[in-house]
XYZ file of C-alpha atoms in Angstrom:
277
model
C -9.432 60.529 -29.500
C -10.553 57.869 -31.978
C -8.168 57.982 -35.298
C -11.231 57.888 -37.302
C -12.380 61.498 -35.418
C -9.353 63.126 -37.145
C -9.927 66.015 -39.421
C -6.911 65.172 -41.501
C -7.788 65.771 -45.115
C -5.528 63.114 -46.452
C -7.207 59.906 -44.147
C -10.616 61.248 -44.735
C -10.904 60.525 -48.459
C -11.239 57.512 -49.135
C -13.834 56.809 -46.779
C -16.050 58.068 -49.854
C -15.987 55.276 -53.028
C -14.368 57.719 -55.279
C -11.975 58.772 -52.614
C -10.988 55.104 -52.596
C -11.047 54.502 -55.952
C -8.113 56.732 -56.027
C -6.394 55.313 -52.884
C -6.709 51.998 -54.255
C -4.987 53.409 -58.151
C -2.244 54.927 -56.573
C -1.737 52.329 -53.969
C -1.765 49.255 -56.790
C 0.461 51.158 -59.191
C 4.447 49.820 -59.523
C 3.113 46.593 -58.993
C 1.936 47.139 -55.568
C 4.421 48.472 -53.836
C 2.333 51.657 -52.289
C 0.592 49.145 -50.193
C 4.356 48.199 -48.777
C 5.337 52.414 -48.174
C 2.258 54.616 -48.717
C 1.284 55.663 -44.916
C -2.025 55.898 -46.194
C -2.547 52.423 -46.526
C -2.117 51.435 -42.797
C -4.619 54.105 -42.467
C -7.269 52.607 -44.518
C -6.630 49.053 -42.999
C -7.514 50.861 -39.887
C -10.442 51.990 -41.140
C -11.248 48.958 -42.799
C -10.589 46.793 -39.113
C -13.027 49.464 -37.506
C -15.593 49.706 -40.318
C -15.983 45.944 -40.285
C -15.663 45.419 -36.673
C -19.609 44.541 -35.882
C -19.579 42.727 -39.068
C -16.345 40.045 -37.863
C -17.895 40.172 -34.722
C -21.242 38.558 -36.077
C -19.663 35.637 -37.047
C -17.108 35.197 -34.255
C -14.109 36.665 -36.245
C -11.954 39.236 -35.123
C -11.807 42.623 -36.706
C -8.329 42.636 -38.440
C -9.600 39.425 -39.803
C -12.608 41.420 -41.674
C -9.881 43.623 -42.299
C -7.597 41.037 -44.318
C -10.659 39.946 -46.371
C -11.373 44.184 -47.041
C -7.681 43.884 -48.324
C -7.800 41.304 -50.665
C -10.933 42.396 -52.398
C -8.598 46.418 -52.800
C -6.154 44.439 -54.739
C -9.205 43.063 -57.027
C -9.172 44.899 -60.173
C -12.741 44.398 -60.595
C -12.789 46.724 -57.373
C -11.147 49.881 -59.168
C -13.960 49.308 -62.118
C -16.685 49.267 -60.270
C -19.525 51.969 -59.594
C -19.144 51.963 -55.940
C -15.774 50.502 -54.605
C -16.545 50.099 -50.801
C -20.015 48.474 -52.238
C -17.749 45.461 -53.460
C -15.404 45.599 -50.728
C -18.102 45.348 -48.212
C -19.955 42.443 -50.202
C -16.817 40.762 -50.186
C -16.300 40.876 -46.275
C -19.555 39.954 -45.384
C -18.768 36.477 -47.985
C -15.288 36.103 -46.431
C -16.699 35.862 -42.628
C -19.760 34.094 -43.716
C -17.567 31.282 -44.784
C -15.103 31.560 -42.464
C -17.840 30.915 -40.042
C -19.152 27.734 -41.512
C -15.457 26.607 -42.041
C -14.923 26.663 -38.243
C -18.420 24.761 -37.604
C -17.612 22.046 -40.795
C -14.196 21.747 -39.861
C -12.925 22.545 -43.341
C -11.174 24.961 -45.023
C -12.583 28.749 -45.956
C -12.269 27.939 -49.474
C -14.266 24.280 -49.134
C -16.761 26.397 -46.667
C -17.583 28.892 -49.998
C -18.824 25.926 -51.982
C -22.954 25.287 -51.992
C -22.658 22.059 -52.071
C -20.417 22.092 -48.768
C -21.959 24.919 -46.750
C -25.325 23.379 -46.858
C -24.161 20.706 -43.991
C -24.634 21.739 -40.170
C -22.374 22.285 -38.366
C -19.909 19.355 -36.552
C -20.972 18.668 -33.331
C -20.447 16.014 -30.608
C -23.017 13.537 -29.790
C -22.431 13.915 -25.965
C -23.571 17.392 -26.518
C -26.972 16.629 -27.755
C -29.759 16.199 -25.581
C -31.135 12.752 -27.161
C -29.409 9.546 -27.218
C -27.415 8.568 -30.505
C -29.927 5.815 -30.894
C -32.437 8.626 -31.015
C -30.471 11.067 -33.374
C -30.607 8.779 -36.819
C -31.905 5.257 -37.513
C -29.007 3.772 -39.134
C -27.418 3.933 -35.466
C -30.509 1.780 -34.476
C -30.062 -1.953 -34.206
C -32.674 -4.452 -33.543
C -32.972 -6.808 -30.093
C -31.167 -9.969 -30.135
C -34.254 -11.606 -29.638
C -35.777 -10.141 -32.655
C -33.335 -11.465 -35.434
C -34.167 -14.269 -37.414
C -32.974 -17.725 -36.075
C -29.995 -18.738 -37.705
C -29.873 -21.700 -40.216
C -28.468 -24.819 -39.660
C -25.045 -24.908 -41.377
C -24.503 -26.280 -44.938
C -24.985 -29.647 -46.010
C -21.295 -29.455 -47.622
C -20.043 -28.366 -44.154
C -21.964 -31.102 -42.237
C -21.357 -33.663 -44.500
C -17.254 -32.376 -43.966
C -17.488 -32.970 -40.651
C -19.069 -36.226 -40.659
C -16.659 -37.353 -43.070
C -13.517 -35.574 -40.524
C -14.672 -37.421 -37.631
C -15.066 -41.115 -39.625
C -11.687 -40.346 -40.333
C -10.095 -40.644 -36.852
C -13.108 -43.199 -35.756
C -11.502 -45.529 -38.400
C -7.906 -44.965 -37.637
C -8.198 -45.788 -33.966
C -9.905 -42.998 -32.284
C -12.860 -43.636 -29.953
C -16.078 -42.166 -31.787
C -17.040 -40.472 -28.698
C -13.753 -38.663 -27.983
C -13.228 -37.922 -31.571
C -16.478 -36.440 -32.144
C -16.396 -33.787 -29.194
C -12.683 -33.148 -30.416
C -13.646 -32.302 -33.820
C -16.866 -30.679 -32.823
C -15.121 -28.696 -30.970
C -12.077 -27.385 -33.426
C -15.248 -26.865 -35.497
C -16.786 -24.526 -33.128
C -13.570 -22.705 -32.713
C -12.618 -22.249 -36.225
C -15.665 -20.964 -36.659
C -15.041 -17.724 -34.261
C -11.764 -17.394 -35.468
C -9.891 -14.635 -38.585
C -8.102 -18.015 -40.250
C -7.292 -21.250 -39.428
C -3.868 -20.369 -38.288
C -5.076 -18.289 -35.646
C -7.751 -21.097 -34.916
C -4.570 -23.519 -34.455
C -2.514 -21.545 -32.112
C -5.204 -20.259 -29.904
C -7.046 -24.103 -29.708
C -2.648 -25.447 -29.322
C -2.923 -23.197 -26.087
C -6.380 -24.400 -25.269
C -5.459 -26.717 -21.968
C -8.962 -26.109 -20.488
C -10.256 -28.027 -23.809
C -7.777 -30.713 -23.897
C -8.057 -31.482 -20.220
C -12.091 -31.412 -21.066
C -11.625 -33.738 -23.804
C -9.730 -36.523 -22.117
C -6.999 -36.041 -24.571
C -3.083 -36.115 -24.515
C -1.207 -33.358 -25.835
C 0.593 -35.258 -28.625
C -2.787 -36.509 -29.808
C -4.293 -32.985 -29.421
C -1.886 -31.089 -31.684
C -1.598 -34.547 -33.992
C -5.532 -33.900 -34.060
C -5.261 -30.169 -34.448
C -2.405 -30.385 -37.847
C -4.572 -32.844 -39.278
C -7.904 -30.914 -38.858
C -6.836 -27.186 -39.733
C -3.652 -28.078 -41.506
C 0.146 -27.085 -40.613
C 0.605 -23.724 -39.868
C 3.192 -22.604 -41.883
C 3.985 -20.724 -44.836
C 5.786 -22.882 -46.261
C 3.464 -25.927 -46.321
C 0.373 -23.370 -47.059
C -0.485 -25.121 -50.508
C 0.040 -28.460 -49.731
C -2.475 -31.302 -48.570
C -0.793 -30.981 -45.365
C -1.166 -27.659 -44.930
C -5.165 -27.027 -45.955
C -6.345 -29.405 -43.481
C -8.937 -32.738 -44.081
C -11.287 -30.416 -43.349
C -10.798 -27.792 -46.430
C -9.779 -30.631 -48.242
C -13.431 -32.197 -47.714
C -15.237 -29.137 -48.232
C -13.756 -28.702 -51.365
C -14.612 -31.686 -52.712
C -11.987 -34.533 -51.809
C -13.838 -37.500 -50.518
C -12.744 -39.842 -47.398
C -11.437 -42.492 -49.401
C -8.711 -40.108 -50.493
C -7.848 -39.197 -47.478
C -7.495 -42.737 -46.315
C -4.843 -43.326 -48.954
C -2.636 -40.400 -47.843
C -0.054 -41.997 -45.993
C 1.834 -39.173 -43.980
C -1.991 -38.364 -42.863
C -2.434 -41.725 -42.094
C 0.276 -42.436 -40.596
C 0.887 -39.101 -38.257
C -2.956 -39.777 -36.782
C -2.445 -43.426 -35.527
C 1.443 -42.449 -34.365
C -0.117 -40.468 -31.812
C -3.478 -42.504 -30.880
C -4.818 -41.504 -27.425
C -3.314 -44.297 -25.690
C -5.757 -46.124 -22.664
C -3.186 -45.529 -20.264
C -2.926 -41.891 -21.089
């Protein structure tokens, strides 16, 4: 037979509110401890898991977790004052596994889930499990053809002008004007994919395709490549040597400058392409 068929005297009162108004005085007197060796009290949890059952079971919760929240709103003294206590303790259940339902679809915490502000969301859910494609769910996960963005602009005057200047550089010093334009065309082009012009110099230092492209030697190549992006190396990092003619053009040093720096100078015609090379 069910417990709550029982025609003992002592479990049937406080299934009225003043019944458990009394309960809940005698139970929350000596600081609590009647809770901790009052048999009574694991008989009104059991009431309270099968009084609350349906309720937990609404929201996906199981009953001794309705009974837990029936619990903590006994031990509320605002429960013992009121007009009807299971009127409370009931109100406060069905708030409990309300937002203990929202907490497991937001993926937050019960208390989180109780706030207005947080509970108005929907619920989490995965995109595979919807039946449109994310492009279709929200239009800042739209982007626009290839074909349909704006043709870029050519690059900056300053930058142009740096390259120019660059490539006069190693035209003057010995280069041919052909081979030194594609070179520094080309370390152009790269350092323009690349984080930093450190990584630009290691990855175009490993570049054999390009150099074998190019028609260049190695020693010229990575002569070409320290004086172009700079020497990669903490140590010379604020020097002329290590920023690079380039940076040193585009902010504002002019050729003639760089003509009358003799390690530069010197390190670009010490490792000419040679005709025989």
């Amino acid at each position: 037979m069910n417990w709550s068929t029982r025609s003992d005297a002592a479990s049937a009162t406080f299934r009225n509110s003043e019944g458990l108004r009394t309960l809940l005085d005698r139970l929350q007197s000596n600081g609590g401890t009647g809770w901790r060796t009052d048999p009574e009290a694991a008989e009104l949890m059991r009431y309270a898991a099968d009084r609350y059952a349906a309720l937990a079971r609404k929201h996906g919760l199981d009953p001794w977790e309705a009974a837990a929240a029936a619990f903590d709103a006994m031990r509320a003294p605002a429960t013992l004052r009121a007009e009807d206590p299971w009127a409370i303790v009931t109100r406060a259940v069905q708030v409990t596994c309300i937002a203990e339902e929202r907490a497991q679809g937001l993926l937050c915490s019960v208390h989180q889930a109780r706030r207005p502000r947080v509970s108005s969301y929907h619920d989490a859910e995965r995109f595979s499990d919807r039946e449109h494609a994310l492009l279709d769910y929200h239009p800042a996960f739209r982007t626009d053809p290839v074909d349909a963005l704006p043709e870029t602009s050519e690059p900056p005057r300053q930058v142009q002008s740096a390259v120019e200047d660059a490539i006069s550089l190693f035209t003057l010093l010995g280069w041919q004007p052909d081979r030194a334009r594609g070179a520094v065309e080309y370390i152009c082009g790269r350092l323009a994919d690349a984080v930093s012009r450190a990584s630009a110099y290691e990855s175009l230092r490993r570049d054999y395709e390009a150099r074998a492209l190019l028609d260049i030697p190695q020693r010229a190549w990575i002569a070409m490549l320290r004086a172009v992006l700079g020497i990669s190396d903490h140590m010379h990092e604020h020097t002329t040597a290590g920023r690079g003619i380039l940076l040193r053009l585009l902010v504002g040093e002019h050729l003639r400058s760089l003509l009358h720096d003799d390690d530069l100078v010197a390190d670009i015609v010490d490792n000419l392409p040679r005709a025989h090379e």
